[in-house]
Amino acid sequence: MVKARVTVTLKNGVLDPQGKAIGAALASLDFEGVENVRQGKVFDLELATDDRQAAKDELNAMCEKLLANTVIEDYTVEIE
Amino acid sequence: MKSAVILLPGLNRDRDMIAALTKIAGEPPVTVWQSETEIPDVDLVVVPGGFSYGDYLRAGAIAARMPVLQAVREKAEKGVRVLGVCNGFQILIEAGLLPGALMRNASLRFVCREVRLRIENADTVFTQAYEAGQVLTCPVAHHDGNYIVDKAGLKRLQDDDRIVLRYADGTNPNGSLDDIAGIVNEAGNVLGMMPHPENRIEPAHGGRDGRALFASALDMVAA
């Protein structure tokens, strides 16, 4: 089995009002010096294969087809 | 003209849409469930609003991968008119039938209120019963209506007059780029819009401003 983590984040330049609100909330909790917050999504997947390269290709395809909206989001795939 | 309404779990404006189409066309639309791979022979396909799949992952993302959306895509390619309202707009974007993306409202709040809408292009099949520049009142109710597209994409929309509806009089409820409320595809037969014209078709709604959109799409415009 291959375990993988996919991280999806907003592309640079895409405004992130949620990240901004989180940053403001951190400041209100007296965490000083937080200059910027960008939020995103994490997916942990388990694939029924031992072929790491095939898994990576499959995961990239999953990101392109569903997990990320590549108009506004970037993704990274890490395999354990 | 005959119409079809697409049904997916989690939509909640489907009955309003069916009521509007029935009242205006004089006959009810056919309904097509998400697992169907074919849509009957109709002139207009409508994807209504709501929260398909609970907005999981991204608004419209999962609905856009259901079999019926492939059937909608085939209809659109054949030139059949396709209208997506609210979640329907989000679904059409996720399905790749319209460019850009609809992000969380800039206020981060769900907005449910009336907005002013300017008809920017009255030469589309969806707006032919309006006058260019006409300003309507229409309700919106959404959490993810903040339209975004890259610079080149925005220029294409502007140059080709594909921004059909804009929020007017400072009523942009969601931070949408260039006050975009509704756009058409390149061929002009697919319209996506965030406001709900189906909830503005009779005096009890507070006005009938949305009626002409359906009259246009159904070619019920007096010559």
mmCIF file of C-alpha atoms in Angstrom:
data_model
loop_
_atom_site.group_PDB
_atom_site.id
_atom_site.type_symbol
_atom_site.label_atom_id
_atom_site.label_comp_id
_atom_site.label_asym_id
_atom_site.label_seq_id
_atom_site.Cartn_x
_atom_site.Cartn_y
_atom_site.Cartn_z
ATOM 1 C CA MET A 1 0.000 0.000 0.000
ATOM 2 C CA VAL A 2 1.156 3.507 -0.756
ATOM 3 C CA LYS A 3 0.228 6.285 1.670
ATOM 4 C CA ALA A 4 0.181 9.767 0.238
ATOM 5 C CA ARG A 5 -0.604 13.294 1.253
ATOM 6 C CA VAL A 6 -1.946 15.809 -1.262
ATOM 7 C CA THR A 7 -1.798 19.491 -0.331
ATOM 8 C CA VAL A 8 -3.907 21.999 -2.233
ATOM 9 C CA THR A 9 -3.242 25.712 -1.819
ATOM 10 C CA LEU A 10 -4.407 28.849 -3.568
ATOM 11 C CA LYS A 11 -2.096 30.092 -6.302
ATOM 12 C CA ASN A 12 0.032 33.133 -5.569
ATOM 13 C CA GLY A 13 -1.903 36.248 -6.454
ATOM 14 C CA VAL A 14 -5.327 34.709 -5.774
ATOM 15 C CA LEU A 15 -6.907 36.607 -2.909
ATOM 16 C CA ASP A 16 -7.602 34.478 0.160
ATOM 17 C CA PRO A 17 -10.240 36.172 2.329
ATOM 18 C CA GLN A 18 -10.392 33.125 4.619
ATOM 19 C CA GLY A 19 -6.623 33.263 5.243
ATOM 20 C CA LYS A 20 -6.949 36.956 5.935
ATOM 21 C CA ALA A 21 -9.721 36.401 8.493
ATOM 22 C CA ILE A 22 -7.647 33.668 10.164
ATOM 23 C CA GLY A 23 -4.690 36.072 10.349
ATOM 24 C CA ALA A 24 -6.897 38.713 11.959
ATOM 25 C CA ALA A 25 -8.168 36.139 14.472
ATOM 26 C CA LEU A 26 -4.584 35.169 15.361
ATOM 27 C CA ALA A 27 -3.763 38.832 15.933
ATOM 28 C CA SER A 28 -6.814 39.134 18.209
ATOM 29 C CA LEU A 29 -5.388 36.235 20.261
ATOM 30 C CA ASP A 30 -2.214 38.295 20.746
ATOM 31 C CA PHE A 31 -0.064 36.256 18.367
ATOM 32 C CA GLU A 32 2.066 39.083 17.131
ATOM 33 C CA GLY A 33 4.040 39.304 13.944
ATOM 34 C CA VAL A 34 1.932 36.997 11.782
ATOM 35 C CA GLU A 35 2.531 38.746 8.485
ATOM 36 C CA ASN A 36 0.478 36.527 6.214
ATOM 37 C CA VAL A 37 -1.796 33.469 6.369
ATOM 38 C CA ARG A 38 -2.805 31.371 3.368
ATOM 39 C CA GLN A 39 -5.140 28.459 4.036
ATOM 40 C CA GLY A 40 -5.650 25.308 1.995
ATOM 41 C CA LYS A 41 -6.679 21.663 2.062
ATOM 42 C CA VAL A 42 -4.913 18.408 2.916
ATOM 43 C CA PHE A 43 -5.987 14.965 1.645
ATOM 44 C CA ASP A 44 -4.516 11.756 3.064
ATOM 45 C CA LEU A 45 -4.932 8.853 0.674
ATOM 46 C CA GLU A 46 -4.130 5.156 0.811
ATOM 47 C CA LEU A 47 -3.673 3.438 -2.526
ATOM 48 C CA ALA A 48 -3.783 -0.310 -3.135
ATOM 49 C CA THR A 49 -0.462 -0.514 -4.934
ATOM 50 C CA ASP A 50 3.242 -0.809 -4.140
ATOM 51 C CA ASP A 51 4.332 0.932 -7.307
ATOM 52 C CA ARG A 52 5.290 4.379 -6.073
ATOM 53 C CA GLN A 53 5.743 5.900 -9.505
ATOM 54 C CA ALA A 54 2.378 4.625 -10.722
ATOM 55 C CA ALA A 55 0.810 5.954 -7.516
ATOM 56 C CA LYS A 56 2.373 9.341 -8.065
ATOM 57 C CA ASP A 57 1.082 9.513 -11.646
ATOM 58 C CA GLU A 58 -2.368 8.470 -10.466
ATOM 59 C CA LEU A 59 -2.358 11.086 -7.695
ATOM 60 C CA ASN A 60 -1.353 13.823 -10.117
ATOM 61 C CA ALA A 61 -4.240 12.807 -12.369
ATOM 62 C CA MET A 62 -6.602 12.905 -9.368
ATOM 63 C CA CYS A 63 -5.465 16.433 -8.592
ATOM 64 C CA GLU A 64 -5.925 17.584 -12.183
ATOM 65 C CA LYS A 65 -9.367 15.984 -12.458
ATOM 66 C CA LEU A 66 -10.923 16.657 -9.061
ATOM 67 C CA LEU A 67 -8.871 17.423 -5.961
ATOM 68 C CA ALA A 68 -7.610 20.817 -7.139
ATOM 69 C CA ASN A 69 -9.240 23.505 -9.227
ATOM 70 C CA THR A 70 -6.163 24.362 -11.266
ATOM 71 C CA VAL A 71 -7.677 27.692 -12.295
ATOM 72 C CA ILE A 72 -7.056 29.001 -8.772
ATOM 73 C CA GLU A 73 -5.165 26.273 -6.907
ATOM 74 C CA ASP A 74 -1.744 24.579 -6.893
ATOM 75 C CA TYR A 75 -1.127 21.105 -5.504
ATOM 76 C CA THR A 76 1.746 19.010 -4.205
ATOM 77 C CA VAL A 77 1.851 15.227 -3.869
ATOM 78 C CA GLU A 78 4.017 13.564 -1.197
ATOM 79 C CA ILE A 79 4.390 9.804 -0.864
ATOM 80 C CA GLU A 80 5.386 8.343 2.521
ATOM 81 C CA MET B 1 -39.795 25.156 -26.641
ATOM 82 C CA LYS B 2 -39.114 22.259 -24.325
ATOM 83 C CA SER B 3 -36.870 22.413 -21.292
ATOM 84 C CA ALA B 4 -35.161 20.059 -18.858
ATOM 85 C CA VAL B 5 -34.111 20.609 -15.262
ATOM 86 C CA ILE B 6 -31.125 18.662 -13.920
ATOM 87 C CA LEU B 7 -31.568 17.160 -10.439
ATOM 88 C CA LEU B 8 -28.717 16.407 -8.047
ATOM 89 C CA PRO B 9 -28.741 15.627 -4.331
ATOM 90 C CA GLY B 10 -28.470 18.792 -2.276
ATOM 91 C CA LEU B 11 -30.011 21.176 -4.786
ATOM 92 C CA ASN B 12 -32.856 23.176 -3.219
ATOM 93 C CA ARG B 13 -34.000 25.631 -5.893
ATOM 94 C CA ASP B 14 -35.057 22.914 -8.306
ATOM 95 C CA ARG B 15 -38.761 23.243 -7.438
ATOM 96 C CA ASP B 16 -38.646 27.019 -7.831
ATOM 97 C CA MET B 17 -37.005 26.536 -11.222
ATOM 98 C CA ILE B 18 -39.575 23.944 -12.301
ATOM 99 C CA ALA B 19 -42.402 26.277 -11.159
ATOM 100 C CA ALA B 20 -40.943 29.217 -13.077
ATOM 101 C CA LEU B 21 -40.436 27.227 -16.277
ATOM 102 C CA THR B 22 -43.918 25.715 -16.001
ATOM 103 C CA LYS B 23 -45.567 29.110 -15.495
ATOM 104 C CA ILE B 24 -43.683 30.809 -18.285
ATOM 105 C CA ALA B 25 -43.536 28.006 -20.875
ATOM 106 C CA GLY B 26 -47.054 26.735 -20.119
ATOM 107 C CA GLU B 27 -45.790 23.170 -19.688
ATOM 108 C CA PRO B 28 -43.556 21.578 -17.085
ATOM 109 C CA PRO B 29 -39.909 20.812 -17.871
ATOM 110 C CA VAL B 30 -38.698 17.233 -17.867
ATOM 111 C CA THR B 31 -36.452 16.397 -14.934
ATOM 112 C CA VAL B 32 -33.219 14.463 -15.350
ATOM 113 C CA TRP B 33 -31.492 12.752 -12.423
ATOM 114 C CA GLN B 34 -27.714 12.926 -11.991
ATOM 115 C CA SER B 35 -27.055 9.300 -12.969
ATOM 116 C CA GLU B 36 -28.699 9.667 -16.392
ATOM 117 C CA THR B 37 -26.330 9.589 -19.346
ATOM 118 C CA GLU B 38 -28.786 11.105 -21.798
ATOM 119 C CA ILE B 39 -31.034 14.152 -21.725
ATOM 120 C CA PRO B 40 -34.273 14.039 -23.779
ATOM 121 C CA ASP B 41 -34.644 16.213 -26.856
ATOM 122 C CA VAL B 42 -35.093 19.712 -25.405
ATOM 123 C CA ASP B 43 -34.177 23.279 -26.377
ATOM 124 C CA LEU B 44 -33.093 24.458 -22.923
ATOM 125 C CA VAL B 45 -31.276 22.613 -20.121
ATOM 126 C CA VAL B 46 -31.277 24.250 -16.690
ATOM 127 C CA VAL B 47 -28.967 23.433 -13.788
ATOM 128 C CA PRO B 48 -30.679 24.988 -10.748
ATOM 129 C CA GLY B 49 -29.324 26.316 -7.470
ATOM 130 C CA GLY B 50 -28.732 24.842 -4.055
ATOM 131 C CA PHE B 51 -25.903 22.984 -2.376
ATOM 132 C CA SER B 52 -25.212 19.890 -4.428
ATOM 133 C CA TYR B 53 -23.163 17.439 -2.376
ATOM 134 C CA GLY B 54 -23.156 19.918 0.497
ATOM 135 C CA ASP B 55 -20.557 22.054 -1.291
ATOM 136 C CA TYR B 56 -18.016 19.374 -0.285
ATOM 137 C CA LEU B 57 -14.530 19.896 -1.717
ATOM 138 C CA ARG B 58 -15.589 23.019 -3.664
ATOM 139 C CA ALA B 59 -19.047 24.329 -4.554
ATOM 140 C CA GLY B 60 -20.202 22.328 -7.596
ATOM 141 C CA ALA B 61 -17.047 20.199 -7.801
ATOM 142 C CA ILE B 62 -18.586 16.794 -7.180
ATOM 143 C CA ALA B 63 -21.798 17.479 -9.101
ATOM 144 C CA ALA B 64 -19.711 18.462 -12.124
ATOM 145 C CA ARG B 65 -18.234 14.931 -12.261
ATOM 146 C CA MET B 66 -21.613 13.146 -12.319
ATOM 147 C CA PRO B 67 -22.712 11.352 -15.518
ATOM 148 C CA VAL B 68 -25.511 13.809 -16.317
ATOM 149 C CA LEU B 69 -22.993 16.641 -16.620
ATOM 150 C CA GLN B 70 -21.333 14.797 -19.492
ATOM 151 C CA ALA B 71 -24.773 14.731 -21.109
ATOM 152 C CA VAL B 72 -25.139 18.474 -20.458
ATOM 153 C CA ARG B 73 -21.730 19.018 -22.077
ATOM 154 C CA GLU B 74 -22.831 17.079 -25.175
ATOM 155 C CA LYS B 75 -26.012 19.165 -25.414
ATOM 156 C CA ALA B 76 -24.016 22.379 -25.080
ATOM 157 C CA GLU B 77 -21.636 21.278 -27.837
ATOM 158 C CA LYS B 78 -24.637 20.711 -30.102
ATOM 159 C CA GLY B 79 -25.782 24.280 -29.477
ATOM 160 C CA VAL B 80 -28.611 23.506 -27.049
ATOM 161 C CA ARG B 81 -29.123 26.350 -24.577
ATOM 162 C CA VAL B 82 -27.809 25.683 -21.100
ATOM 163 C CA LEU B 83 -28.574 27.901 -18.108
ATOM 164 C CA GLY B 84 -26.853 27.504 -14.729
ATOM 165 C CA VAL B 85 -28.152 29.519 -11.788
ATOM 166 C CA CYS B 86 -26.200 29.931 -8.539
ATOM 167 C CA ASN B 87 -24.976 26.411 -7.670
ATOM 168 C CA GLY B 88 -25.786 25.626 -11.302
ATOM 169 C CA PHE B 89 -23.292 28.327 -12.363
ATOM 170 C CA GLN B 90 -20.716 26.856 -9.986
ATOM 171 C CA ILE B 91 -21.347 23.396 -11.458
ATOM 172 C CA LEU B 92 -20.994 24.615 -15.073
ATOM 173 C CA ILE B 93 -17.679 26.282 -14.177
ATOM 174 C CA GLU B 94 -16.405 23.164 -12.419
ATOM 175 C CA ALA B 95 -17.481 21.134 -15.463
ATOM 176 C CA GLY B 96 -15.387 23.390 -17.686
ATOM 177 C CA LEU B 97 -18.342 24.761 -19.659
ATOM 178 C CA LEU B 98 -17.562 28.318 -18.542
ATOM 179 C CA PRO B 99 -14.188 29.909 -17.673
ATOM 180 C CA GLY B 100 -12.904 31.172 -14.319
ATOM 181 C CA ALA B 101 -13.812 30.180 -10.782
ATOM 182 C CA LEU B 102 -16.318 31.173 -8.099
ATOM 183 C CA MET B 103 -14.614 31.710 -4.757
ATOM 184 C CA ARG B 104 -15.841 32.364 -1.221
ATOM 185 C CA ASN B 105 -17.587 35.769 -0.938
ATOM 186 C CA ALA B 106 -15.104 38.511 -0.051
ATOM 187 C CA SER B 107 -17.099 39.208 3.134
ATOM 188 C CA LEU B 108 -16.872 35.474 4.008
ATOM 189 C CA ARG B 109 -20.586 35.712 4.737
ATOM 190 C CA PHE B 110 -23.503 33.989 3.086
ATOM 191 C CA VAL B 111 -25.459 36.750 1.359
ATOM 192 C CA CYS B 112 -29.221 36.606 0.850
ATOM 193 C CA ARG B 113 -30.585 39.870 -0.422
ATOM 194 C CA GLU B 114 -31.766 41.758 -3.474
ATOM 195 C CA VAL B 115 -29.193 43.207 -5.856
ATOM 196 C CA ARG B 116 -29.383 45.450 -8.886
ATOM 197 C CA LEU B 117 -28.388 43.776 -12.133
ATOM 198 C CA ARG B 118 -27.488 45.537 -15.373
ATOM 199 C CA ILE B 119 -28.112 43.817 -18.704
ATOM 200 C CA GLU B 120 -24.775 44.453 -20.406
ATOM 201 C CA ASN B 121 -25.507 42.461 -23.534
ATOM 202 C CA ALA B 122 -29.089 42.157 -24.793
ATOM 203 C CA ASP B 123 -28.029 40.290 -27.931
ATOM 204 C CA THR B 124 -27.785 36.853 -26.332
ATOM 205 C CA VAL B 125 -30.480 34.188 -26.507
ATOM 206 C CA PHE B 126 -30.913 34.606 -22.749
ATOM 207 C CA THR B 127 -31.375 38.373 -22.707
ATOM 208 C CA GLN B 128 -33.097 39.149 -26.018
ATOM 209 C CA ALA B 129 -36.286 40.268 -24.243
ATOM 210 C CA TYR B 130 -34.394 42.948 -22.295
ATOM 211 C CA GLU B 131 -32.912 46.252 -23.396
ATOM 212 C CA ALA B 132 -29.151 46.749 -23.168
ATOM 213 C CA GLY B 133 -28.405 48.843 -20.097
ATOM 214 C CA GLN B 134 -31.678 47.902 -18.429
ATOM 215 C CA VAL B 135 -31.282 47.486 -14.657
ATOM 216 C CA LEU B 136 -33.239 44.765 -12.854
ATOM 217 C CA THR B 137 -33.797 43.883 -9.242
ATOM 218 C CA CYS B 138 -33.103 40.249 -8.478
ATOM 219 C CA PRO B 139 -32.342 38.182 -5.357
ATOM 220 C CA VAL B 140 -29.032 36.460 -4.636
ATOM 221 C CA ALA B 141 -28.434 33.767 -2.017
ATOM 222 C CA HIS B 142 -24.940 32.304 -1.969
ATOM 223 C CA HIS B 143 -21.681 31.827 -0.107
ATOM 224 C CA ASP B 144 -19.374 31.347 -3.101
ATOM 225 C CA GLY B 145 -20.180 33.884 -5.786
ATOM 226 C CA ASN B 146 -16.929 35.788 -5.961
ATOM 227 C CA TYR B 147 -16.037 35.408 -9.641
ATOM 228 C CA ILE B 148 -12.383 35.326 -10.567
ATOM 229 C CA VAL B 149 -10.548 34.754 -13.834
ATOM 230 C CA ASP B 150 -6.993 35.509 -14.989
ATOM 231 C CA LYS B 151 -6.182 38.761 -16.780
ATOM 232 C CA ALA B 152 -6.221 37.269 -20.263
ATOM 233 C CA GLY B 153 -9.504 35.504 -19.513
ATOM 234 C CA LEU B 154 -11.096 38.705 -18.264
ATOM 235 C CA LYS B 155 -9.982 40.562 -21.379
ATOM 236 C CA ARG B 156 -11.521 37.866 -23.597
ATOM 237 C CA LEU B 157 -14.824 38.102 -21.703
ATOM 238 C CA GLN B 158 -14.810 41.892 -21.979
ATOM 239 C CA ASP B 159 -13.727 42.072 -25.635
ATOM 240 C CA ASP B 160 -16.280 39.479 -26.744
ATOM 241 C CA ASP B 161 -19.164 41.024 -24.769
ATOM 242 C CA ARG B 162 -19.558 37.822 -22.809
ATOM 243 C CA ILE B 163 -20.164 39.563 -19.479
ATOM 244 C CA VAL B 164 -23.926 39.563 -19.880
ATOM 245 C CA LEU B 165 -24.905 40.656 -16.365
ATOM 246 C CA ARG B 166 -23.122 42.945 -13.920
ATOM 247 C CA TYR B 167 -24.036 43.974 -10.388
ATOM 248 C CA ALA B 168 -25.105 47.622 -10.616
ATOM 249 C CA ASP B 169 -25.504 50.626 -8.344
ATOM 250 C CA GLY B 170 -22.839 49.418 -5.899
ATOM 251 C CA THR B 171 -24.716 46.218 -5.030
ATOM 252 C CA ASN B 172 -21.894 43.732 -5.781
ATOM 253 C CA PRO B 173 -22.619 41.302 -2.926
ATOM 254 C CA ASN B 174 -19.529 39.110 -3.094
ATOM 255 C CA GLY B 175 -16.457 40.988 -4.354
ATOM 256 C CA SER B 176 -16.831 39.533 -7.841
ATOM 257 C CA LEU B 177 -14.190 40.721 -10.321
ATOM 258 C CA ASP B 178 -15.418 43.536 -12.596
ATOM 259 C CA ASP B 179 -18.868 43.235 -10.903
ATOM 260 C CA ILE B 180 -19.492 40.067 -12.921
ATOM 261 C CA ALA B 181 -22.850 38.458 -12.148
ATOM 262 C CA GLY B 182 -23.307 36.348 -15.287
ATOM 263 C CA ILE B 183 -21.261 35.233 -18.303
ATOM 264 C CA VAL B 184 -21.833 33.259 -21.487
ATOM 265 C CA ASN B 185 -19.521 30.791 -23.211
ATOM 266 C CA GLU B 186 -17.810 31.582 -26.509
ATOM 267 C CA ALA B 187 -20.698 30.248 -28.606
ATOM 268 C CA GLY B 188 -23.231 32.187 -26.533
ATOM 269 C CA ASN B 189 -25.480 29.210 -25.771
ATOM 270 C CA VAL B 190 -24.349 28.617 -22.165
ATOM 271 C CA LEU B 191 -25.164 31.214 -19.485
ATOM 272 C CA GLY B 192 -24.053 31.017 -15.868
ATOM 273 C CA MET B 193 -25.336 33.524 -13.326
ATOM 274 C CA MET B 194 -25.341 33.855 -9.537
ATOM 275 C CA PRO B 195 -28.684 35.722 -9.054
ATOM 276 C CA HIS B 196 -31.998 33.846 -9.027
ATOM 277 C CA PRO B 197 -34.318 35.033 -11.844
ATOM 278 C CA GLU B 198 -36.692 32.151 -10.992
ATOM 279 C CA ASN B 199 -37.433 33.935 -7.719
ATOM 280 C CA ARG B 200 -38.495 37.143 -9.437
ATOM 281 C CA ILE B 201 -41.240 36.164 -11.846
ATOM 282 C CA GLU B 202 -44.493 37.305 -10.243
ATOM 283 C CA PRO B 203 -45.823 40.211 -8.170
ATOM 284 C CA ALA B 204 -45.764 38.076 -5.000
ATOM 285 C CA HIS B 205 -41.968 37.907 -5.454
ATOM 286 C CA GLY B 206 -41.819 41.684 -5.364
ATOM 287 C CA GLY B 207 -41.516 41.997 -9.101
ATOM 288 C CA ARG B 208 -41.287 40.170 -12.420
ATOM 289 C CA ASP B 209 -37.827 41.277 -13.538
ATOM 290 C CA GLY B 210 -36.617 37.702 -14.016
ATOM 291 C CA ARG B 211 -39.427 36.630 -16.280
ATOM 292 C CA ALA B 212 -37.912 38.005 -19.472
ATOM 293 C CA LEU B 213 -34.809 35.869 -18.974
ATOM 294 C CA PHE B 214 -36.911 32.710 -19.299
ATOM 295 C CA ALA B 215 -39.032 34.250 -22.057
ATOM 296 C CA SER B 216 -35.761 34.942 -23.893
ATOM 297 C CA ALA B 217 -34.300 31.489 -23.345
ATOM 298 C CA LEU B 218 -37.568 29.876 -24.446
ATOM 299 C CA ASP B 219 -37.906 32.156 -27.494
ATOM 300 C CA MET B 220 -41.218 33.466 -26.200
ATOM 301 C CA VAL B 221 -40.376 37.024 -27.135
ATOM 302 C CA ALA B 222 -43.122 38.960 -28.895
ATOM 303 C CA ALA B 223 -41.876 39.864 -32.381
#
